[in-house]
JSON list of C-alpha atoms (C1' of nucleotides) in Angstrom, two decimals:
[
{"chain": "A", "resi": 21, "resn": "MET", "atom": "CA", "xyz": [29.08, -11.85, -16.36]},
{"chain": "A", "resi": 22, "resn": "ARG", "atom": "CA", "xyz": [27.64, -11.32, -12.49]},
{"chain": "A", "resi": 23, "resn": "ALA", "atom": "CA", "xyz": [24.81, -9.85, -14.14]},
{"chain": "A", "resi": 24, "resn": "VAL", "atom": "CA", "xyz": [22.08, -8.38, -11.88]},
{"chain": "A", "resi": 25, "resn": "LYS", "atom": "CA", "xyz": [23.61, -7.33, -9.01]},
{"chain": "A", "resi": 26, "resn": "ASN", "atom": "CA", "xyz": [23.41, -3.58, -8.94]},
{"chain": "A", "resi": 27, "resn": "ASN", "atom": "CA", "xyz": [20.06, -4.35, -8.36]},
{"chain": "A", "resi": 28, "resn": "ALA", "atom": "CA", "xyz": [19.46, -5.00, -4.91]},
{"chain": "A", "resi": 29, "resn": "ALA", "atom": "CA", "xyz": [15.83, -5.04, -4.56]},
{"chain": "A", "resi": 30, "resn": "ALA", "atom": "CA", "xyz": [15.80, -8.30, -4.81]},
{"chain": "A", "resi": 31, "resn": "ASP", "atom": "CA", "xyz": [14.04, -8.66, -1.36]},
{"chain": "A", "resi": 32, "resn": "PRO", "atom": "CA", "xyz": [11.36, -11.41, -0.38]},
{"chain": "A", "resi": 33, "resn": "PHE", "atom": "CA", "xyz": [9.57, -9.22, 0.94]},
{"chain": "A", "resi": 34, "resn": "SER", "atom": "CA", "xyz": [9.53, -6.65, -2.84]},
{"chain": "A", "resi": 35, "resn": "HIS", "atom": "CA", "xyz": [8.65, -9.66, -4.96]},
{"chain": "A", "resi": 36, "resn": "ARG", "atom": "CA", "xyz": [6.11, -10.82, -3.00]},
{"chain": "A", "resi": 37, "resn": "VAL", "atom": "CA", "xyz": [4.32, -7.60, -2.81]},
{"chain": "A", "resi": 38, "resn": "LEU", "atom": "CA", "xyz": [5.00, -6.71, -6.51]},
{"chain": "A", "resi": 39, "resn": "SER", "atom": "CA", "xyz": [3.43, -11.10, -7.06]},
{"chain": "A", "resi": 40, "resn": "ILE", "atom": "CA", "xyz": [0.72, -10.43, -5.21]},
{"chain": "A", "resi": 41, "resn": "VAL", "atom": "CA", "xyz": [-0.65, -6.97, -7.31]},
{"chain": "A", "resi": 42, "resn": "ARG", "atom": "CA", "xyz": [-0.04, -9.07, -10.57]},
{"chain": "A", "resi": 43, "resn": "ARG", "atom": "CA", "xyz": [-2.49, -11.14, -9.46]},
{"chain": "A", "resi": 44, "resn": "ILE", "atom": "CA", "xyz": [-5.32, -9.02, -8.58]},
{"chain": "A", "resi": 45, "resn": "PRO", "atom": "CA", "xyz": [-7.59, -9.34, -11.04]},
{"chain": "A", "resi": 46, "resn": "PRO", "atom": "CA", "xyz": [-9.40, -5.98, -13.17]},
{"chain": "A", "resi": 47, "resn": "GLY", "atom": "CA", "xyz": [-11.89, -4.64, -12.05]},
{"chain": "A", "resi": 48, "resn": "HIS", "atom": "CA", "xyz": [-10.94, -4.84, -8.67]},
{"chain": "A", "resi": 49, "resn": "VAL", "atom": "CA", "xyz": [-9.22, -2.80, -6.31]},
{"chain": "A", "resi": 50, "resn": "ALA", "atom": "CA", "xyz": [-6.47, -3.34, -3.18]},
{"chain": "A", "resi": 51, "resn": "SER", "atom": "CA", "xyz": [-4.98, -0.29, -0.34]},
{"chain": "A", "resi": 52, "resn": "TYR", "atom": "CA", "xyz": [-1.32, -0.67, -0.04]},
{"chain": "A", "resi": 53, "resn": "GLY", "atom": "CA", "xyz": [-2.37, -2.34, 3.38]},
{"chain": "A", "resi": 54, "resn": "ASP", "atom": "CA", "xyz": [-3.93, -4.76, 2.23]},
{"chain": "A", "resi": 55, "resn": "VAL", "atom": "CA", "xyz": [-1.33, -6.03, -0.35]},
{"chain": "A", "resi": 56, "resn": "ALA", "atom": "CA", "xyz": [0.73, -5.20, 3.52]},
{"chain": "A", "resi": 57, "resn": "LYS", "atom": "CA", "xyz": [-0.95, -7.67, 5.07]},
{"chain": "A", "resi": 58, "resn": "LEU", "atom": "CA", "xyz": [-0.58, -10.06, 2.39]},
{"chain": "A", "resi": 59, "resn": "ALA", "atom": "CA", "xyz": [2.34, -9.94, 1.69]},
{"chain": "A", "resi": 60, "resn": "GLY", "atom": "CA", "xyz": [2.89, -10.45, 6.10]},
{"chain": "A", "resi": 61, "resn": "ARG", "atom": "CA", "xyz": [3.34, -6.47, 6.43]},
{"chain": "A", "resi": 62, "resn": "PRO", "atom": "CA", "xyz": [0.32, -5.69, 7.51]},
{"chain": "A", "resi": 63, "resn": "ARG", "atom": "CA", "xyz": [2.01, -2.41, 8.88]},
{"chain": "A", "resi": 64, "resn": "ALA", "atom": "CA", "xyz": [3.97, -1.81, 5.98]},
{"chain": "A", "resi": 65, "resn": "ALA", "atom": "CA", "xyz": [1.82, -0.11, 3.72]},
{"chain": "A", "resi": 66, "resn": "ARG", "atom": "CA", "xyz": [4.16, 2.82, 3.41]},
{"chain": "A", "resi": 67, "resn": "ALA", "atom": "CA", "xyz": [6.72, 0.34, 1.89]},
{"chain": "A", "resi": 68, "resn": "VAL", "atom": "CA", "xyz": [4.94, -1.20, -0.28]},
{"chain": "A", "resi": 69, "resn": "GLY", "atom": "CA", "xyz": [3.42, 2.57, -1.86]},
{"chain": "A", "resi": 70, "resn": "ASN", "atom": "CA", "xyz": [7.76, 3.34, -2.20]},
{"chain": "A", "resi": 71, "resn": "ILE", "atom": "CA", "xyz": [7.33, -0.38, -4.41]},
{"chain": "A", "resi": 72, "resn": "MET", "atom": "CA", "xyz": [4.50, 0.97, -5.95]},
{"chain": "A", "resi": 73, "resn": "ARG", "atom": "CA", "xyz": [6.15, 4.35, -7.45]},
{"chain": "A", "resi": 74, "resn": "GLY", "atom": "CA", "xyz": [9.08, 2.02, -8.32]},
{"chain": "A", "resi": 75, "resn": "CYS", "atom": "CA", "xyz": [7.64, -0.58, -10.36]},
{"chain": "A", "resi": 76, "resn": "GLY", "atom": "CA", "xyz": [7.72, 0.12, -14.27]},
{"chain": "A", "resi": 77, "resn": "ARG", "atom": "CA", "xyz": [6.51, -2.93, -15.47]},
{"chain": "A", "resi": 78, "resn": "PRO", "atom": "CA", "xyz": [3.06, -3.35, -17.77]},
{"chain": "A", "resi": 79, "resn": "ASP", "atom": "CA", "xyz": [2.71, -6.87, -15.72]},
{"chain": "A", "resi": 80, "resn": "VAL", "atom": "CA", "xyz": [2.00, -4.95, -13.05]},
{"chain": "A", "resi": 81, "resn": "PRO", "atom": "CA", "xyz": [-1.98, -3.34, -12.18]},
{"chain": "A", "resi": 82, "resn": "CYS", "atom": "CA", "xyz": [-0.34, -0.99, -10.36]},
{"chain": "A", "resi": 83, "resn": "HIS", "atom": "CA", "xyz": [-3.56, 1.77, -10.54]},
{"chain": "A", "resi": 84, "resn": "ARG", "atom": "CA", "xyz": [-5.42, -1.46, -8.79]},
{"chain": "A", "resi": 85, "resn": "VAL", "atom": "CA", "xyz": [-3.49, -0.53, -5.50]},
{"chain": "A", "resi": 86, "resn": "ILE", "atom": "CA", "xyz": [-5.30, 2.65, -3.66]},
{"chain": "A", "resi": 87, "resn": "ALA", "atom": "CA", "xyz": [-4.82, 4.38, -0.59]},
{"chain": "A", "resi": 88, "resn": "ALA", "atom": "CA", "xyz": [-7.43, 2.52, 2.37]},
{"chain": "A", "resi": 89, "resn": "GLY", "atom": "CA", "xyz": [-11.16, 4.51, 2.72]},
{"chain": "A", "resi": 90, "resn": "GLY", "atom": "CA", "xyz": [-11.43, 4.02, -0.86]},
{"chain": "A", "resi": 91, "resn": "ARG", "atom": "CA", "xyz": [-9.19, 7.17, -1.65]},
{"chain": "A", "resi": 92, "resn": "LEU", "atom": "CA", "xyz": [-7.68, 6.97, -4.13]},
{"chain": "A", "resi": 93, "resn": "GLY", "atom": "CA", "xyz": [-3.94, 7.20, -2.98]},
{"chain": "A", "resi": 94, "resn": "GLY", "atom": "CA", "xyz": [-0.83, 8.30, -5.93]},
{"chain": "A", "resi": 95, "resn": "TYR", "atom": "CA", "xyz": [-0.21, 7.47, -9.40]},
{"chain": "A", "resi": 96, "resn": "GLY", "atom": "CA", "xyz": [3.11, 9.04, -10.32]},
{"chain": "A", "resi": 97, "resn": "GLY", "atom": "CA", "xyz": [1.38, 12.50, -10.29]},
{"chain": "A", "resi": 98, "resn": "SER", "atom": "CA", "xyz": [-0.51, 10.93, -13.39]},
{"chain": "A", "resi": 99, "resn": "GLU", "atom": "CA", "xyz": [-4.02, 10.40, -11.28]},
{"chain": "A", "resi": 100, "resn": "ILE", "atom": "CA", "xyz": [-6.02, 11.03, -13.35]},
{"chain": "A", "resi": 101, "resn": "LEU", "atom": "CA", "xyz": [-5.05, 7.74, -15.23]},
{"chain": "A", "resi": 102, "resn": "LYS", "atom": "CA", "xyz": [-5.44, 6.13, -12.18]},
{"chain": "A", "resi": 103, "resn": "ARG", "atom": "CA", "xyz": [-9.03, 7.13, -11.57]},
{"chain": "A", "resi": 104, "resn": "SER", "atom": "CA", "xyz": [-9.16, 6.50, -16.04]},
{"chain": "A", "resi": 105, "resn": "LEU", "atom": "CA", "xyz": [-8.43, 3.13, -15.72]},
{"chain": "A", "resi": 106, "resn": "LEU", "atom": "CA", "xyz": [-9.70, 1.91, -13.10]},
{"chain": "A", "resi": 107, "resn": "VAL", "atom": "CA", "xyz": [-13.46, 3.36, -13.93]},
{"chain": "A", "resi": 108, "resn": "ALA", "atom": "CA", "xyz": [-12.12, 1.38, -17.62]},
{"chain": "A", "resi": 109, "resn": "GLU", "atom": "CA", "xyz": [-12.46, -1.41, -15.43]},
{"chain": "A", "resi": 110, "resn": "GLY", "atom": "CA", "xyz": [-16.17, -0.32, -14.33]},
{"chain": "A", "resi": 111, "resn": "ILE", "atom": "CA", "xyz": [-14.97, 0.49, -10.97]},
{"chain": "A", "resi": 112, "resn": "ILE", "atom": "CA", "xyz": [-17.45, 3.01, -10.20]},
{"chain": "A", "resi": 113, "resn": "ILE", "atom": "CA", "xyz": [-15.29, 6.21, -8.93]},
{"chain": "A", "resi": 114, "resn": "SER", "atom": "CA", "xyz": [-17.65, 9.28, -7.25]},
{"chain": "A", "resi": 115, "resn": "GLY", "atom": "CA", "xyz": [-15.50, 12.33, -5.92]},
{"chain": "A", "resi": 116, "resn": "SER", "atom": "CA", "xyz": [-12.16, 11.29, -4.99]},
{"chain": "A", "resi": 117, "resn": "ARG", "atom": "CA", "xyz": [-13.67, 7.35, -3.78]},
{"chain": "A", "resi": 118, "resn": "VAL", "atom": "CA", "xyz": [-14.55, 4.50, -4.44]},
{"chain": "A", "resi": 119, "resn": "ARG", "atom": "CA", "xyz": [-17.52, 3.70, -4.77]},
{"chain": "A", "resi": 120, "resn": "GLY", "atom": "CA", "xyz": [-19.26, 0.35, -3.17]},
{"chain": "A", "resi": 121, "resn": "LEU", "atom": "CA", "xyz": [-15.38, -0.29, -2.05]},
{"chain": "A", "resi": 122, "resn": "ASP", "atom": "CA", "xyz": [-16.82, -3.30, -0.60]},
{"chain": "A", "resi": 123, "resn": "ARG", "atom": "CA", "xyz": [-18.03, -4.79, -3.99]},
{"chain": "A", "resi": 124, "resn": "VAL", "atom": "CA", "xyz": [-14.67, -4.74, -6.17]},
{"chain": "A", "resi": 125, "resn": "ARG", "atom": "CA", "xyz": [-12.72, -5.31, -3.42]},
{"chain": "A", "resi": 126, "resn": "TRP", "atom": "CA", "xyz": [-10.43, -7.92, -3.77]},
{"chain": "A", "resi": 127, "resn": "ARG", "atom": "CA", "xyz": [-10.06, -10.80, -1.58]},
{"chain": "A", "resi": 128, "resn": "PRO", "atom": "CA", "xyz": [-7.48, -13.87, -2.61]},
{"chain": "A", "resi": 129, "resn": "VAL", "atom": "CA", "xyz": [-8.78, -17.60, -2.38]},
{"chain": "A", "resi": 130, "resn": "ARG", "atom": "CA", "xyz": [-7.59, -17.45, 1.34]},
{"chain": "A", "resi": 131, "resn": "ARG", "atom": "CA", "xyz": [-7.86, -21.79, 1.68]},
{"chain": "A", "resi": 132, "resn": "VAL", "atom": "CA", "xyz": [-10.40, -22.90, 4.21]},
{"chain": "A", "resi": 133, "resn": "ARG", "atom": "CA", "xyz": [-9.21, -24.85, 6.46]},
{"chain": "A", "resi": 134, "resn": "SER", "atom": "CA", "xyz": [-11.19, -28.18, 6.39]},
{"chain": "A", "resi": 135, "resn": "GLN", "atom": "CA", "xyz": [-14.74, -26.84, 6.82]},
{"chain": "A", "resi": 136, "resn": "LYS", "atom": "CA", "xyz": [-16.51, -29.92, 7.67]},
{"chain": "A", "resi": 137, "resn": "LEU", "atom": "CA", "xyz": [-19.95, -30.50, 6.04]},
{"chain": "A", "resi": 138, "resn": "LYS", "atom": "CA", "xyz": [-22.49, -30.16, 9.33]},
{"chain": "A", "resi": 139, "resn": "VAL", "atom": "CA", "xyz": [-24.97, -33.47, 7.35]},
{"chain": "A", "resi": 140, "resn": "ARG", "atom": "CA", "xyz": [-28.08, -34.02, 9.34]},
{"chain": "A", "resi": 141, "resn": "SER", "atom": "CA", "xyz": [-29.38, -36.87, 9.79]},
{"chain": "B", "resi": 21, "resn": "DA", "atom": "C1'", "xyz": [25.28, 1.64, 10.19]},
{"chain": "B", "resi": 22, "resn": "DA", "atom": "C1'", "xyz": [22.88, 5.99, 10.49]},
{"chain": "B", "resi": 23, "resn": "DT", "atom": "C1'", "xyz": [19.54, 9.11, 8.12]},
{"chain": "B", "resi": 24, "resn": "DC", "atom": "C1'", "xyz": [16.40, 10.75, 3.97]},
{"chain": "B", "resi": 25, "resn": "DT", "atom": "C1'", "xyz": [12.70, 9.86, 1.55]},
{"chain": "B", "resi": 26, "resn": "DG", "atom": "C1'", "xyz": [7.62, 8.61, 0.40]},
{"chain": "B", "resi": 27, "resn": "DA", "atom": "C1'", "xyz": [1.92, 5.79, -5.25]},
{"chain": "B", "resi": 28, "resn": "DC", "atom": "C1'", "xyz": [0.25, 5.40, 3.56]},
{"chain": "B", "resi": 29, "resn": "DT", "atom": "C1'", "xyz": [-2.69, 5.17, 7.85]},
{"chain": "B", "resi": 30, "resn": "DG", "atom": "C1'", "xyz": [-4.88, 6.13, 11.62]},
{"chain": "B", "resi": 31, "resn": "DT", "atom": "C1'", "xyz": [-5.79, 9.68, 15.87]},
{"chain": "B", "resi": 32, "resn": "DT", "atom": "C1'", "xyz": [-6.96, 14.24, 16.28]},
{"chain": "B", "resi": 33, "resn": "DG", "atom": "C1'", "xyz": [-8.32, 19.32, 16.72]},
{"chain": "C", "resi": 18, "resn": "DC", "atom": "C1'", "xyz": [-14.28, 17.02, 5.00]},
{"chain": "C", "resi": 19, "resn": "DC", "atom": "C1'", "xyz": [-9.74, 18.99, 6.05]},
{"chain": "C", "resi": 20, "resn": "DA", "atom": "C1'", "xyz": [-4.88, 19.73, 7.60]},
{"chain": "C", "resi": 21, "resn": "DA", "atom": "C1'", "xyz": [-1.61, 18.40, 11.27]},
{"chain": "C", "resi": 22, "resn": "DC", "atom": "C1'", "xyz": [0.92, 14.47, 13.89]},
{"chain": "C", "resi": 23, "resn": "DA", "atom": "C1'", "xyz": [2.10, 10.61, 15.61]},
{"chain": "C", "resi": 24, "resn": "DG", "atom": "C1'", "xyz": [3.37, 5.56, 14.00]},
{"chain": "C", "resi": 25, "resn": "DC", "atom": "C1'", "xyz": [6.19, 2.56, 10.37]},
{"chain": "C", "resi": 26, "resn": "DC", "atom": "C1'", "xyz": [8.37, 0.58, 7.37]},
{"chain": "C", "resi": 27, "resn": "DA", "atom": "C1'", "xyz": [11.44, -1.39, 3.11]},
{"chain": "C", "resi": 28, "resn": "DG", "atom": "C1'", "xyz": [14.67, 0.94, 0.21]},
{"chain": "C", "resi": 29, "resn": "DA", "atom": "C1'", "xyz": [18.39, 3.35, -1.12]},
{"chain": "C", "resi": 30, "resn": "DT", "atom": "C1'", "xyz": [21.68, 7.76, 0.41]}
]
DNA sequence: AATCTGACTGTTG
DNA sequence: CCAACAGCCAGAT
């Protein structure tokens, strides 16, 4: 049985996007644009949204992926649920905006390029 | 291969 | 702040 064949979504991009979203820790968020950028396609925010729409995986915290500027973005019509999930993780939301975005925005650990220590002698 | 579809985003009025 | 528009993009038809 060939198995897996009907699944056309085995592309590197969507796979990369999903693995990135999977790493967003509770209490943190990333915008569609952020994820797109991390996935190597800085202008594919819209495409990321489409991928989120289809991800129905329990291991993918798609509720932590929001729109730019702290706006919530969509959640399959249940934006209320998305808001609840975020609040439950400690995210503070005022109106329809995440507050203190800079403090909860997820920052993947980037490799520091042999940062030299300046030693004074 | 061409067209359509949006959980997007930045600009403009 | 909100609505309309115009780019942009990967997936699905």
